[in-house]
Short mmCIF file of C-alpha atoms in Angstrom, two decimals:
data_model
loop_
_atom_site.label_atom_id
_atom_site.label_comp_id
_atom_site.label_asym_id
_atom_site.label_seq_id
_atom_site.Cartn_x
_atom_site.Cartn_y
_atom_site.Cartn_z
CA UNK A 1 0.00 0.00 0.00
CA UNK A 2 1.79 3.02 -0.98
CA UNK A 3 0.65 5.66 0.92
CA UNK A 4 3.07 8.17 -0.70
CA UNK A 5 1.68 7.48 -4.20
CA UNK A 6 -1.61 8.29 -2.90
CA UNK A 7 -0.91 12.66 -2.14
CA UNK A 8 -1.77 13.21 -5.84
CA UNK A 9 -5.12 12.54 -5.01
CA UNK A 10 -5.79 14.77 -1.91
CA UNK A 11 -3.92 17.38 -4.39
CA UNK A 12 -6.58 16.12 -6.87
CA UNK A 13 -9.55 16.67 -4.69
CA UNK A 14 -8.59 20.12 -3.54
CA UNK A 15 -7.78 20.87 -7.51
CA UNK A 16 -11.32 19.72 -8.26
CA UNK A 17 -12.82 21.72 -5.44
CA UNK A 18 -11.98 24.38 -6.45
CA UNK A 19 -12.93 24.30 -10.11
CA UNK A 20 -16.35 22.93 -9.35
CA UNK A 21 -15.96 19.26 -10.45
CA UNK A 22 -16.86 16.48 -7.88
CA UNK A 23 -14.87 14.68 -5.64
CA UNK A 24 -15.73 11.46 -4.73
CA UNK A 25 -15.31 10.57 -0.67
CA UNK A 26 -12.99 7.83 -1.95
CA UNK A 27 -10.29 9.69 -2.80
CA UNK A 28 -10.74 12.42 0.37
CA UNK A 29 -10.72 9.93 2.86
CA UNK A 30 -7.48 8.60 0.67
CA UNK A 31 -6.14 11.95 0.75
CA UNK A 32 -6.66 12.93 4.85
CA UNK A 33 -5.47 9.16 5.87
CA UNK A 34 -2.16 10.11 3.70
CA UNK A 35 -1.46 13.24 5.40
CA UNK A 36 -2.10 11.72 9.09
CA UNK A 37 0.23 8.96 8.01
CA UNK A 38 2.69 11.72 6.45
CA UNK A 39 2.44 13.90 10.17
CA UNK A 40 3.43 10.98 12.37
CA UNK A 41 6.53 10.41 9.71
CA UNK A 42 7.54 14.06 10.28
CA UNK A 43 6.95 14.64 13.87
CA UNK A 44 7.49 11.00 15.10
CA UNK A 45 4.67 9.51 17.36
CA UNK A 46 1.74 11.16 17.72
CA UNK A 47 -1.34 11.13 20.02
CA UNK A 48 -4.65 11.45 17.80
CA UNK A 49 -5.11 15.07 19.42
CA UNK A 50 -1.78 16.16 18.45
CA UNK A 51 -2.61 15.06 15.18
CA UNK A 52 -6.24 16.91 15.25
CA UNK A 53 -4.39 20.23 16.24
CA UNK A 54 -2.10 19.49 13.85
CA UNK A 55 -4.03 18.78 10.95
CA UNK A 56 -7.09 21.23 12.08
CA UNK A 57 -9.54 17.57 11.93
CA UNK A 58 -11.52 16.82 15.16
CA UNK A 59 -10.02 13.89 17.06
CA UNK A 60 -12.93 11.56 16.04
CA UNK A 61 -12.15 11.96 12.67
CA UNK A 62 -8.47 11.45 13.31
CA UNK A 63 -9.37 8.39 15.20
CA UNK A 64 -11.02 6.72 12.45
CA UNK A 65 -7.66 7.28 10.32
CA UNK A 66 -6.27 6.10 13.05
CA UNK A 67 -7.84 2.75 12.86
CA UNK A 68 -7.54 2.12 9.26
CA UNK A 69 -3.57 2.82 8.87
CA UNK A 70 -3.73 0.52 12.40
CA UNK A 71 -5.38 -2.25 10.03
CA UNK A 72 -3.55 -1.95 7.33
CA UNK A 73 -0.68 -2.15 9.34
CA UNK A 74 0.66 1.39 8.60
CA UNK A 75 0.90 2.48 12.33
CA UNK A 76 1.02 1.08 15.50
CA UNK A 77 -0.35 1.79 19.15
CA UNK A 78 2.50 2.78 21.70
CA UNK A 79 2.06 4.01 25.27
CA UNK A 80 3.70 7.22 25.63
CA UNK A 81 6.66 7.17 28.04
CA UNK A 82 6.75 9.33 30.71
CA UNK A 83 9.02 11.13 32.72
CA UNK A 84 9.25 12.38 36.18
CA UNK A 85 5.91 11.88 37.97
CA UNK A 86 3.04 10.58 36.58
CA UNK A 87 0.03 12.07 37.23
CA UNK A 88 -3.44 10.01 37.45
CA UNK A 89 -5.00 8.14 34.91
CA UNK A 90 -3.94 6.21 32.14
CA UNK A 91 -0.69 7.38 30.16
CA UNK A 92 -1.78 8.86 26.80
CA UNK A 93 -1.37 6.13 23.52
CA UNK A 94 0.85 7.62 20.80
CA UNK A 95 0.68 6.29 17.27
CA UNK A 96 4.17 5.27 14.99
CA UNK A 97 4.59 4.30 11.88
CA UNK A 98 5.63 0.28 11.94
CA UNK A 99 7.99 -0.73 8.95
CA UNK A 100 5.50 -0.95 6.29
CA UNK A 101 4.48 2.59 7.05
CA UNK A 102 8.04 4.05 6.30
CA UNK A 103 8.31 1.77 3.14
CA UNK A 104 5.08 3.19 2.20
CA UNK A 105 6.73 6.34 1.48
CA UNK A 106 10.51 7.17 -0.10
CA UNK A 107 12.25 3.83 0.57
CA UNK A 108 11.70 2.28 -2.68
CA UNK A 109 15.59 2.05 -3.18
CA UNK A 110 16.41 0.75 -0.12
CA UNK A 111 16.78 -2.92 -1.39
CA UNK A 112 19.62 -1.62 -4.46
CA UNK A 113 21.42 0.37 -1.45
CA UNK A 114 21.41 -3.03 0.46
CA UNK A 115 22.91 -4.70 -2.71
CA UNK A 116 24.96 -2.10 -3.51
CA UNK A 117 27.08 -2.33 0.39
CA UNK A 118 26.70 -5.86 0.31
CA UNK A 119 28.92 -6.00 -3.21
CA UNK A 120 31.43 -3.41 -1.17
CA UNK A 121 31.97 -5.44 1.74
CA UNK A 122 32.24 -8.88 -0.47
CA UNK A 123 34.54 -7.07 -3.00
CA UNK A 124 36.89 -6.15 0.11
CA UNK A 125 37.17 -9.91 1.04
CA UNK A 126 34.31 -10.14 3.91
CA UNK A 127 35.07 -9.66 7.40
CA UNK A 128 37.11 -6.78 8.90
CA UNK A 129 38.11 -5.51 6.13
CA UNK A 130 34.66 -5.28 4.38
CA UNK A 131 32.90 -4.05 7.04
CA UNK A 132 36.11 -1.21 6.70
CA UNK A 133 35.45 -0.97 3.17
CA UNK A 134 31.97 -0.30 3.66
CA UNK A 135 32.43 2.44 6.29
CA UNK A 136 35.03 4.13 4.08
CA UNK A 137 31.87 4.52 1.62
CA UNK A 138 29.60 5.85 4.29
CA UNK A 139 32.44 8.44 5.17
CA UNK A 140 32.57 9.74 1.54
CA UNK A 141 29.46 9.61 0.40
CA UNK A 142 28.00 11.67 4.08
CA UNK A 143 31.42 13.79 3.21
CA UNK A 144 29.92 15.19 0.00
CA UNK A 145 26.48 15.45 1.26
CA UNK A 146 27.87 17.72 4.52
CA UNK A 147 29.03 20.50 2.11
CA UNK A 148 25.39 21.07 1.38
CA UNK A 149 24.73 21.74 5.04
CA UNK A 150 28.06 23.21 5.97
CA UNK A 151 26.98 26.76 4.76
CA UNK A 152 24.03 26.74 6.30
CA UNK A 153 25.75 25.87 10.09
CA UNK A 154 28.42 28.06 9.63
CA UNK A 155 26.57 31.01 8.91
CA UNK A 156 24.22 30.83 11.48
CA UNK A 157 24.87 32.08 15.06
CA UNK A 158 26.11 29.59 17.52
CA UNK A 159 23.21 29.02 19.38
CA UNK A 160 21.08 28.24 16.50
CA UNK A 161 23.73 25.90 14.53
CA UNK A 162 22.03 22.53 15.72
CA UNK A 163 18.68 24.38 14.42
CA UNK A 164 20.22 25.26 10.86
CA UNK A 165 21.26 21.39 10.78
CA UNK A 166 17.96 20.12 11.31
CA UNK A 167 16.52 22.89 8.33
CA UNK A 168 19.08 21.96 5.99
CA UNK A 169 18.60 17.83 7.06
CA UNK A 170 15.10 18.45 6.40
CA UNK A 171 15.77 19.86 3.02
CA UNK A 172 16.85 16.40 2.65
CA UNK A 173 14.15 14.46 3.32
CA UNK A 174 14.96 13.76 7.00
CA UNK A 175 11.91 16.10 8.71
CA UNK A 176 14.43 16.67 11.54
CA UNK A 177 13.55 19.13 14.35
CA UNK A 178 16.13 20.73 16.91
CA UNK A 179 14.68 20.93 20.49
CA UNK A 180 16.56 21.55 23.88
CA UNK A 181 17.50 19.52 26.45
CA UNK A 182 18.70 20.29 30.20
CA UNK A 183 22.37 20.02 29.37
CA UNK A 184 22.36 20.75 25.89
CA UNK A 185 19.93 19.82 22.80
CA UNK A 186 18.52 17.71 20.68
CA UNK A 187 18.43 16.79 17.05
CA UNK A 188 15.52 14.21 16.06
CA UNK A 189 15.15 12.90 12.30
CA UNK A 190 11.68 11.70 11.73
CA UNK A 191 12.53 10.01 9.03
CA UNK A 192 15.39 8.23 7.21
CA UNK A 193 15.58 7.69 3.72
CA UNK A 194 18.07 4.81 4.12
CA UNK A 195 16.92 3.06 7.43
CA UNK A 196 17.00 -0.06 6.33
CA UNK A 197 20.77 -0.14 4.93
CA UNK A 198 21.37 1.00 8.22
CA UNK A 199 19.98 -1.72 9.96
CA UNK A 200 22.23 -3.71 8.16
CA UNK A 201 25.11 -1.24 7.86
CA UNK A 202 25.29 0.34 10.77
CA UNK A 203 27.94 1.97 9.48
CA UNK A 204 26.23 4.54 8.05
CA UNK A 205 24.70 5.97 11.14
CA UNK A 206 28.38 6.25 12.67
CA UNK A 207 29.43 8.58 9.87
CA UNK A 208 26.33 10.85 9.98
CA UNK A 209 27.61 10.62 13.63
CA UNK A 210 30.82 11.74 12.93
CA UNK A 211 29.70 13.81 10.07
CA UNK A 212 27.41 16.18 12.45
CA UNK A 213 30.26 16.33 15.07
CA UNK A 214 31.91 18.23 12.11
CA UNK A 215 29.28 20.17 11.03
CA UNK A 216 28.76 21.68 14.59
CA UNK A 217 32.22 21.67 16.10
CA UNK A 218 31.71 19.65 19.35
CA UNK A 219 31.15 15.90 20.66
CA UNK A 220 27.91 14.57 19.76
CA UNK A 221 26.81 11.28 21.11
CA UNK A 222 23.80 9.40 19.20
CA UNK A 223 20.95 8.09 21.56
CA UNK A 224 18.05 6.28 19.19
CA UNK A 225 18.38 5.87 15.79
CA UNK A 226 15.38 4.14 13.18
CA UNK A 227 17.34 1.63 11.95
CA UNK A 228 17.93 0.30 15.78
CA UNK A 229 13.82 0.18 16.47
CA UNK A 230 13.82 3.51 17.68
CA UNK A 231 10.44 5.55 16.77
CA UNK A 232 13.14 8.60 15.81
CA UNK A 233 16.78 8.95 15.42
CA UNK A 234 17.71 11.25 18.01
CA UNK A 235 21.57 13.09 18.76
CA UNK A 236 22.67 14.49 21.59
CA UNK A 237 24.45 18.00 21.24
CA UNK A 238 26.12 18.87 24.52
CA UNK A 239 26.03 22.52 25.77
CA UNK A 240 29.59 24.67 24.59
CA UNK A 241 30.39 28.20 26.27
CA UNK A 242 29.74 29.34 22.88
CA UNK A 243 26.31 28.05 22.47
CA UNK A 244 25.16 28.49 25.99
CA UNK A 245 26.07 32.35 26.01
CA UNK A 246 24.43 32.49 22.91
CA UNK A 247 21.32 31.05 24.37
CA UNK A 248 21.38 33.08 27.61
CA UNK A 249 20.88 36.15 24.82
CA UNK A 250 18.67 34.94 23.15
CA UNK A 251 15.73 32.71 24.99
CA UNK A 252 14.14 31.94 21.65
CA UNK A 253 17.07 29.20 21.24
CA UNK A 254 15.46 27.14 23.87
CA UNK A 255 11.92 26.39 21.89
CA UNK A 256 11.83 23.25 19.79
CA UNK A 257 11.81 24.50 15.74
CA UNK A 258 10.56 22.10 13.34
CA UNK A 259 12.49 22.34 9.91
CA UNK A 260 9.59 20.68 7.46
CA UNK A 261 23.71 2.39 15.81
CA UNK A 262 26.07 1.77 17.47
CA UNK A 263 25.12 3.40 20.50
CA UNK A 264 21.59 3.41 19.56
CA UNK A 265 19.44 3.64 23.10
CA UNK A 266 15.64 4.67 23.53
CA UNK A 267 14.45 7.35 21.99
CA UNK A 268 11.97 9.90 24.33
CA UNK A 269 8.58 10.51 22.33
#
């Protein structure tokens, strides 16, 4: 079930609404399911009134999506961790997208990527020295795609680099948001275009690891990725005297933005 393919038709519907021709409830429903799906892969797991505010839907309505993509096996039910103290009552359920839901969208290529490492590492002769081969690879091909985002860090001020990472990752397909965190901050990637060849390769998280180190001039340790089960693939940015005199200046630094595995743990939704 390809969810992505199905956004021509909500973009269909509204076309048609507008020029007077009718739209069948088929293809709305189609369309609305798509972009609840699509939220939860940008913003990570949901509850169905985060999604209603999000979408401007009521929660019923929401709910009902909710159920279908649960059927079809598009999303799942998780209960949403909490920390500190709990307060009464049940903990609220978040929704995630399982595995079929991410293949549902840009993964078609996953399986050639797979192929394509797999060749590397046999080529090298197997073993240590494939598994080298293949993270020389991830280090050059992450290499060339960090000069995209390199002028985007460096020109922003250093308490909004981790924020110009996560707009310029996004750019990319990743729907990564920056957000802060008591000692520092946090960079989440919804989504990963190559989670899969990860899973396999872990390799290629550990130079996006190393990679973003670069990019923003500091340690960086990697808490959850996708590829490890996590629901996002979350970095943690320790605080700098740089950064955290640029954040005492300016409070607006500490707000979560939204841009649009080797040491994999769990990641907080």
């Amino acid at each position: 079930m390809k969810y992505a393919s199905e956004a021509p038709k909500g973009r269909a519907a509204e076309v048609a609404a507008r020029s007077g021709m009718p739209v069948s409830a088929s293809d709305e429903q189609h369309g609305t399911r798509n972009r609840v799906a699509r939220s939860i892969l940008d913003h990570g797991p949901s509850t169905a009134a985060e999604l209603a505010l999000r979408l401007e839907l009521t929660q019923a309505a929401v709910r009902r999506h909710l159920d279908t993509l649960a059927a079809d096996g598009v999303v799942e039910p998780r209960e949403k961790r909490v920390y500190g103290a709990r307060g009464r009552g049940r903990p609220a359920k978040v929704f995630a997208l399982t595995d079929c839901g991410r293949d549902a969208f840009d993964q078609a290529y996953d399986k050639l990527a797979v192929d394509a490492l797999r060749w590397i590492e046999q080529s090298a002769g197997g073993g240590e020295a494939g598994r080298a081969a293949v993270a020389a690879f991830a280090r050059a091909r992450l290499a060339v795609q960090a000069e995209g985002y390199r002028g985007a860090v460096e020109a922003a001020d250093p308490g909004r680099r981790t924020q110009a990472l996560a707009g310029a990752l996004s750019a990319d397909g990743y729907a990564a948001t920056a957000r802060s965190a008591p000692v520092g901050e946090q960079l989440c990637q919804h989504h990963c275009p190559v989670a899969h060849a990860a899973e396999r390769y872990p390799q290629l998280c550990e130079a996006e690891t190393e990679v973003f180190s670069q990019l923003l001039g500091t340690h960086v340790q990697r808490l959850a990725t996708i590829a490890h089960g996590d629901g996002v693939c979350t970095t943690f940015i320790p605080k700098t005297a740089s950064t955290e005199a640029a954040v005492t200046a300016d409070p607006s630094t500490t707000k979560t933005t939204t841009a649009s595995a080797s040491t994999a743990g769990r990641n907080p939704e």
